[in-house]
Amino acid sequence: MAQILAPSIQWQVGVTKNSFYARPITAKFLDSLLLNQKGKVSARGSSKFRVSAIKSENSTINRLENLLNLDVTPYTDKIIAEYIWIGGSGIDLRSKSKTISKPVQHPSELTKWNYDGSSTGQAPGEDSEVILYPQSIFRDPFRGGNNILVICDSYTPAGEPIPTNKRHRAANIFSNQKVIDEVPWYGIEQEYTLLQPNVKWPLGWPVGGYPGPQGPYYCGAGADKSFGRDISDAHYKACLYAGINISGTNGEVMPGQWEYQVGPSVGIEAGDHIWCSRYILERITEQAGVVLSLDPKPIEGDWNGAGCHTNFSTKSMREDGGFEVIKKAILNLSLRHKEHISAYGEGNERRLTGKHETANINTFSWGVANRGCSVRVGRETEKQGKGYLEDRRPASNMDPYVVTSLLAETTILWEPTLEAEALAAQKLALNV
Ligand code: ADP
Ligand code: MN
Ligand code: MN
Ligand code: MN
């Protein structure tokens, strides 16, 4: 535990110097500063000690980088697989590394593994073993080569999914023939907030104070409007490299907040890809010395919260006449509003206030092009008479396995009573 909270000082110092918010200080840069101030000869003399100190620090980093980037393929077939799983809070990600005898193409080629569940809040100390089942693999953008990231889910030694394993139930829903036939697509908009380490205050914000009000930051550019772009960009490329179906990124309304979209992805893949993209983001922010927050409302008051809008369509919604199917899905969603809200993330009540482009948590609403609704239908979908819906309720810390499978369950598998349906249709002005 102590190791997680207090990374080695040496490493932090080295990385901070090279990270995006501090100007990298090189020996050359220092030299040029001193030359300008004092003239050639005296500058070289007086700066000798400082320059060589910085030089040796930099070369330590370079030597580490050389080793980290070593190409081992001429010498061994072995690869490293990073087994990743969801920890006891249901939102924290854990991982450990395993040597595999040769490159693999499919998770079925990987063996199960185990971890100490008593250290992640997932098992009692006297029977601590939790078993990892490899489910989905990605290229590892950190190690490169044939090395891989492996998204796993967790089981007891007897083969029962443990409570934080939401993938198991989701996979069951997505293997239902009715759901398979509807080829459910998901486009997930993952919002997140970057925090300064130690103070846990958003990146770019004055410590102990606030930036100017929201307005200039959304999709903004400039040192006074955009904070953490290198992290967002590094993450974008890393996801593409890994094979994640990332479809875009944007700076958010609250300064220090960002979004990326993943999808459209089919079925269980949507959850696997979001979890892997979150893991990569945790690793990149770790390298940059910035703290990642998926809290749905990181700053109280007149600041936007962070959500995970889930865009959803079925085959019949995407075909001619699809708008009618979308309306019927909205009707079903309205009748199961409470179930959905309780599955859409911890602390979402702080975010779904009815302000800041959200609908109030207690009421279900829908509308075309309306960002103050629980569910929004795009103008294009209305115009074409087919397309998709956007569920705006999920919080940034939602479990995508839960949200995607619940959407499929409520709109494809579940049927309300005729009376309930008639009442809801009247209430929502939906003629289906
Ligand atoms: P917003 O306008 O709400 O900010 P974004 O452009 O951020 O929307 O995200 C929309 C997401 O919806 C993208 O990930 C996109 O791939 C996805 N999407 C597009 N068409 C569909 C569809 N038919 N079904 C599900 N998702 C879709
Ligand atoms: Mn968006
Ligand atoms: Mn957004
Ligand atoms: Mn959206």
XYZ file of C-alpha atoms and ligand atoms in Angstrom:
462
model
C 0.000 0.000 0.000
C 2.738 2.422 1.029
C 4.397 1.837 -2.319
C 1.324 2.913 -4.250
C 0.886 6.119 -2.281
C 4.536 7.162 -2.232
C 6.362 6.476 -5.482
C 10.147 6.760 -5.220
C 11.341 10.363 -5.005
C 14.136 9.747 -7.509
C 11.726 8.655 -10.210
C 9.318 11.535 -9.608
C 12.040 14.144 -9.880
C 13.346 12.717 -13.146
C 9.953 12.377 -14.758
C 8.652 15.768 -13.663
C 11.528 17.494 -15.437
C 10.499 15.861 -18.694
C 6.746 16.091 -18.257
C 4.452 18.376 -20.178
C 3.883 21.108 -17.634
C 7.486 21.754 -16.662
C 9.870 22.977 -19.342
C 12.489 20.277 -19.825
C 15.759 21.568 -18.389
C 18.682 20.332 -20.421
C 22.333 21.129 -19.920
C 22.264 22.969 -23.245
C 19.293 25.077 -22.188
C 20.943 26.015 -18.894
C 24.193 26.810 -20.699
C 22.436 29.160 -23.092
C 20.724 30.953 -20.188
C 24.010 31.480 -18.389
C 25.768 32.551 -21.557
C 23.204 35.223 -22.125
C 23.526 36.543 -18.613
C 27.224 36.547 -17.993
C 29.157 36.075 -21.204
C 31.073 33.060 -22.408
C 34.036 32.428 -20.180
C 32.715 33.054 -16.707
C 29.490 31.262 -17.491
C 31.246 28.045 -18.378
C 33.334 28.221 -15.235
C 30.546 29.022 -12.792
C 28.006 26.661 -14.247
C 30.273 23.641 -14.301
C 28.989 21.965 -11.198
C 25.281 22.519 -11.876
C 25.496 21.456 -15.478
C 27.326 18.258 -14.726
C 24.855 17.441 -11.939
C 21.939 17.828 -14.302
C 23.788 15.914 -16.996
C 24.265 12.934 -14.757
C 20.605 13.005 -13.719
C 19.536 13.054 -17.352
C 21.858 10.253 -18.304
C 20.394 8.123 -15.497
C 17.011 8.613 -17.121
C 18.467 7.849 -20.558
C 20.054 4.648 -19.345
C 16.733 3.573 -17.830
C 15.001 4.406 -21.084
C 17.553 2.352 -23.003
C 16.724 -0.654 -20.876
C 12.977 -0.054 -21.008
C 13.177 0.089 -24.813
C 15.466 -2.937 -25.204
C 14.360 -5.128 -28.097
C 14.515 -8.636 -26.699
C 13.078 -10.371 -29.786
C 16.472 -11.431 -31.259
C 17.210 -13.331 -28.050
C 13.943 -14.841 -26.891
C 10.413 -15.698 -28.061
C 9.134 -14.820 -24.622
C 6.774 -11.907 -24.188
C 5.342 -10.035 -21.205
C 1.606 -10.085 -20.562
C 0.201 -7.488 -18.178
C -2.822 -9.140 -16.539
C -5.326 -6.397 -15.620
C -8.362 -6.690 -13.365
C -10.891 -4.562 -11.490
C -10.171 -4.198 -7.767
C -12.414 -4.234 -4.709
C -13.928 -0.779 -5.126
C -15.308 -1.839 -8.500
C -13.509 1.086 -10.143
C -9.820 0.729 -9.237
C -7.614 -1.144 -11.680
C -4.864 -3.557 -10.680
C -2.326 -5.405 -12.782
C 0.710 -7.649 -12.615
C 3.121 -8.997 -15.190
C 3.689 -12.522 -16.428
C 6.197 -14.028 -18.842
C 4.555 -16.005 -21.650
C 6.616 -18.498 -23.705
C 5.694 -17.040 -27.118
C 3.579 -14.338 -28.762
C -0.196 -14.949 -28.642
C -3.105 -13.852 -30.829
C -6.067 -14.792 -28.664
C -6.842 -14.785 -24.917
C -7.652 -18.525 -25.065
C -3.901 -19.141 -25.548
C -3.220 -17.660 -22.108
C -3.414 -19.528 -18.823
C -5.495 -18.490 -15.846
C -3.585 -16.800 -13.044
C -4.289 -15.760 -9.475
C -3.785 -12.873 -7.089
C -4.028 -12.083 -3.401
C -7.617 -10.886 -3.050
C -7.050 -9.919 0.598
C -4.846 -7.058 -0.654
C -7.495 -5.675 -2.995
C -10.519 -5.941 -0.680
C -11.840 -8.917 -2.640
C -11.225 -11.950 -0.417
C -10.661 -12.797 3.271
C -7.048 -13.332 4.401
C -7.560 -16.972 5.330
C -8.812 -17.859 1.833
C -7.277 -15.120 -0.264
C -6.847 -16.628 -3.702
C -8.798 -15.053 -6.558
C -8.497 -16.509 -10.056
C -7.987 -14.369 -13.161
C -9.532 -15.509 -16.435
C -7.949 -13.789 -19.482
C -10.782 -12.380 -21.623
C -9.460 -9.813 -24.059
C -5.992 -8.827 -25.307
C -4.480 -5.574 -26.594
C -1.017 -4.544 -27.764
C 0.985 -3.041 -24.909
C 1.855 0.577 -25.839
C 4.251 0.871 -22.893
C 6.427 -2.170 -23.573
C 5.815 -2.331 -27.331
C 6.915 -5.357 -29.382
C 4.800 -8.469 -28.989
C 3.973 -7.644 -25.396
C 0.310 -7.459 -24.463
C -2.242 -6.069 -22.042
C -4.778 -8.640 -20.892
C -8.193 -7.676 -19.557
C -9.271 -10.348 -17.073
C -12.259 -11.029 -14.866
C -12.138 -12.557 -11.399
C -13.487 -15.819 -9.966
C -13.327 -17.810 -6.757
C -11.257 -21.020 -6.936
C -14.611 -22.857 -7.266
C -15.312 -20.919 -10.474
C -17.932 -18.457 -9.169
C -17.625 -14.853 -10.392
C -16.737 -12.627 -7.399
C -19.088 -9.663 -6.649
C -16.972 -7.052 -8.505
C -16.967 -9.234 -11.622
C -19.717 -7.506 -13.622
C -18.336 -8.845 -16.893
C -19.629 -12.349 -16.277
C -23.295 -11.360 -16.158
C -22.847 -8.913 -19.044
C -21.300 -11.661 -21.188
C -24.357 -13.819 -20.451
C -26.717 -11.101 -21.658
C -24.612 -10.500 -24.765
C -24.673 -14.213 -25.595
C -28.495 -14.286 -25.580
C -29.561 -15.024 -29.163
C -32.101 -12.165 -29.213
C -29.348 -9.734 -28.235
C -26.846 -11.222 -30.705
C -29.381 -10.847 -33.519
C -29.802 -7.132 -32.713
C -26.007 -6.480 -32.927
C -25.990 -3.822 -30.164
C -23.586 -0.943 -30.790
C -22.162 1.290 -28.083
C -20.318 4.583 -28.401
C -19.086 5.629 -24.959
C -17.952 9.182 -24.147
C -15.545 8.840 -21.241
C -15.012 12.112 -19.379
C -12.256 12.477 -16.784
C -10.565 15.125 -14.678
C -6.830 15.636 -14.222
C -5.696 16.651 -10.748
C -2.461 18.121 -9.470
C -0.753 15.575 -7.223
C -0.843 16.084 -3.427
C -3.322 18.978 -3.493
C -5.884 17.015 -5.566
C -7.042 20.205 -7.258
C -7.648 20.295 -11.047
C -4.706 20.729 -13.375
C -4.203 24.346 -14.417
C -6.224 25.715 -11.465
C -4.475 28.057 -9.011
C -3.902 26.133 -5.780
C -6.436 27.312 -3.217
C -8.303 29.315 -5.868
C -10.474 29.092 -8.946
C -9.954 29.843 -12.633
C -12.266 32.180 -14.561
C -15.808 30.870 -15.119
C -16.608 28.149 -17.667
C -16.933 29.231 -21.272
C -13.537 29.461 -22.960
C -12.301 25.980 -22.059
C -14.520 23.537 -24.017
C -12.486 22.423 -27.074
C -10.213 25.401 -26.329
C -6.562 25.964 -27.188
C -3.973 28.105 -25.422
C -1.983 28.004 -22.211
C -4.789 29.731 -20.270
C -7.553 27.454 -21.568
C -6.207 23.966 -22.139
C -4.564 21.990 -19.348
C -3.191 18.500 -19.926
C -3.463 18.181 -23.700
C -0.283 16.092 -23.868
C -1.909 13.514 -21.642
C -5.047 13.390 -23.786
C -2.955 13.150 -26.974
C -0.531 10.557 -25.616
C -3.530 8.510 -24.515
C -5.161 8.833 -27.945
C -2.124 7.408 -29.752
C -1.521 4.748 -27.114
C -5.135 3.560 -27.506
C -4.860 3.401 -31.299
C -1.626 1.430 -30.946
C -3.241 -0.947 -28.453
C -6.119 -1.699 -30.822
C -8.767 0.149 -28.838
C -11.649 1.425 -30.939
C -11.106 5.048 -29.843
C -13.074 7.458 -32.044
C -12.081 10.932 -30.819
C -11.133 13.262 -27.972
C -12.041 16.760 -26.827
C -11.269 19.264 -24.097
C -14.227 19.675 -21.735
C -16.288 22.547 -20.326
C -14.553 22.467 -16.942
C -10.854 23.349 -17.221
C -8.646 20.307 -16.577
C -11.404 17.987 -17.760
C -11.176 15.888 -20.951
C -13.212 13.399 -22.915
C -12.506 10.571 -25.313
C -14.963 8.400 -27.164
C -14.740 4.671 -27.750
C -16.954 3.003 -30.317
C -19.175 2.080 -31.909
C -18.260 -1.302 -30.442
C -20.428 -4.404 -30.439
C -21.625 -6.041 -27.216
C -19.111 -7.037 -24.554
C -16.258 -5.473 -26.547
C -17.462 -2.004 -25.520
C -16.777 -2.800 -21.855
C -13.417 -4.457 -22.541
C -12.239 -1.501 -24.602
C -13.320 1.133 -22.053
C -11.644 -0.729 -19.198
C -8.423 -1.108 -21.167
C -8.510 2.570 -22.188
C -8.934 3.538 -18.515
C -5.967 1.375 -17.568
C -3.802 3.054 -20.215
C -4.936 6.461 -18.941
C -3.991 5.520 -15.366
C -0.531 4.518 -16.578
C 0.019 7.669 -18.634
C -1.097 9.982 -15.829
C 1.164 8.005 -13.488
C 4.118 8.729 -15.774
C 3.209 12.421 -15.987
C 2.835 12.734 -12.204
C -0.802 13.820 -12.580
C -3.728 12.199 -10.748
C -6.658 10.785 -12.716
C -10.115 11.318 -11.246
C -13.295 9.633 -12.471
C -15.394 11.324 -9.789
C -18.737 12.385 -11.324
C -18.576 15.830 -9.683
C -14.966 16.580 -8.763
C -15.609 20.241 -7.878
C -18.800 21.430 -6.198
C -20.624 24.475 -7.487
C -20.834 26.009 -10.915
C -18.539 23.498 -12.587
C -19.560 20.714 -14.941
C -19.483 17.182 -13.640
C -17.984 14.218 -15.490
C -20.173 11.684 -17.230
C -19.956 8.702 -19.482
C -22.715 9.312 -22.045
C -23.569 5.997 -23.656
C -24.712 6.112 -27.266
C -26.659 3.002 -28.142
C -28.335 1.412 -31.130
C -29.656 -1.949 -32.214
C -29.836 -3.322 -35.749
C -33.533 -2.424 -35.975
C -32.854 1.140 -34.769
C -30.265 1.569 -37.546
C -32.631 0.295 -40.257
C -35.521 2.164 -41.921
C -38.313 2.779 -39.426
C -35.718 2.718 -36.655
C -37.012 5.872 -34.942
C -40.122 3.936 -33.860
C -37.875 1.282 -32.306
C -35.860 4.029 -30.581
C -39.071 5.503 -29.106
C -40.123 2.092 -27.808
C -36.663 1.689 -26.244
C -37.021 5.111 -24.580
C -40.381 4.048 -23.204
C -38.852 0.915 -21.676
C -35.989 2.991 -20.270
C -38.422 5.404 -18.622
C -40.119 2.521 -16.824
C -36.833 1.223 -15.436
C -35.319 4.625 -14.606
C -34.622 3.711 -10.956
C -32.840 0.451 -11.824
C -30.678 2.255 -14.349
C -29.818 5.159 -12.049
C -28.756 2.791 -9.279
C -26.400 1.048 -11.732
C -24.938 4.164 -13.354
C -22.126 5.059 -10.918
C -21.378 6.102 -7.318
C -21.990 9.725 -6.441
C -24.002 10.413 -9.599
C -26.588 12.302 -7.484
C -23.988 15.071 -7.046
C -23.800 15.375 -10.849
C -27.392 14.844 -12.061
C -28.795 18.066 -10.625
C -30.704 19.351 -13.643
C -27.983 21.940 -14.222
C -24.778 21.846 -16.283
C -26.221 19.864 -19.209
C -27.798 17.174 -17.027
C -31.325 16.053 -16.211
C -32.469 15.761 -12.595
C -31.722 12.305 -11.172
C -35.318 11.803 -9.996
C -37.112 12.261 -13.293
C -36.770 10.573 -16.652
C -36.979 12.793 -19.715
C -36.087 12.567 -23.386
C -35.822 14.989 -26.263
C -34.399 15.644 -29.688
C -31.120 17.578 -29.493
C -31.827 18.455 -25.832
C -28.782 18.145 -23.564
C -30.881 18.696 -20.451
C -32.645 15.352 -20.918
C -31.903 11.899 -19.541
C -31.938 10.532 -23.087
C -31.165 12.588 -26.156
C -31.923 11.721 -29.762
C -29.774 13.517 -32.327
C -31.255 15.766 -35.020
C -29.774 13.494 -37.664
C -31.554 10.445 -36.251
C -34.879 12.310 -36.280
C -34.271 13.497 -39.839
C -33.227 10.074 -41.150
C -35.931 8.280 -39.174
C -33.246 5.865 -37.878
C -30.028 5.937 -35.910
C -29.270 5.811 -32.198
C -30.049 7.273 -28.787
C -27.738 8.826 -26.218
C -28.195 7.864 -22.572
C -26.734 10.894 -20.782
C -27.217 9.550 -17.269
C -24.162 7.321 -16.683
C -21.422 8.859 -14.505
C -17.744 8.911 -15.463
C -17.080 6.155 -12.909
C -19.755 3.787 -14.184
C -18.908 0.166 -14.947
C -19.333 -0.164 -18.739
C -20.115 -3.888 -18.387
C -23.109 -2.969 -16.207
C -24.362 -0.033 -18.287
C -24.059 -1.672 -21.717
C -25.661 -4.950 -20.646
C -28.472 -3.196 -18.771
C -29.294 -1.130 -21.865
C -29.503 -4.325 -23.912
C -31.581 -6.054 -21.255
C -34.096 -3.222 -20.839
C -34.554 -2.489 -24.535
C -34.169 -5.930 -26.146
C -35.122 -8.536 -23.542
C -37.455 -6.814 -21.064
C -41.162 -6.168 -21.702
C -43.398 -3.929 -19.596
C -47.067 -4.722 -18.973
C -49.499 -3.205 -21.469
C -50.967 -0.860 -18.809
C -47.547 0.424 -17.776
C -46.629 0.924 -21.401
C -49.797 2.899 -22.177
C -49.323 5.134 -19.120
C -45.673 5.836 -19.916
C -46.442 6.549 -23.579
C -48.962 9.181 -22.480
C -46.596 10.728 -19.957
C -43.682 10.996 -22.378
C -45.798 11.960 -25.407
C -44.518 8.877 -27.195
C -46.869 7.228 -29.638
C -45.561 3.751 -30.095
P -21.689 14.218 -28.320
O -22.254 15.010 -29.461
O -22.740 13.802 -27.370
O -20.541 14.899 -27.657
P -19.679 12.312 -29.325
O -19.319 12.668 -30.720
O -18.733 12.704 -28.249
O -21.171 12.858 -29.017
O -19.869 10.741 -29.199
C -20.780 10.017 -29.964
C -20.414 8.541 -29.949
O -21.482 7.811 -30.513
C -19.182 8.206 -30.767
O -18.343 7.329 -30.028
C -19.752 7.475 -31.962
O -18.867 6.515 -32.456
C -20.978 6.823 -31.369
N -21.997 6.422 -32.348
C -22.221 6.921 -33.585
N -23.220 6.254 -34.197
C -23.669 5.325 -33.320
C -24.680 4.316 -33.360
N -25.460 4.139 -34.427
N -24.836 3.530 -32.275
C -24.076 3.696 -31.185
N -23.100 4.614 -31.092
C -22.883 5.427 -32.138
Mn -18.963 14.020 -26.569
Mn -18.604 15.681 -22.996
Mn -22.649 13.256 -25.342
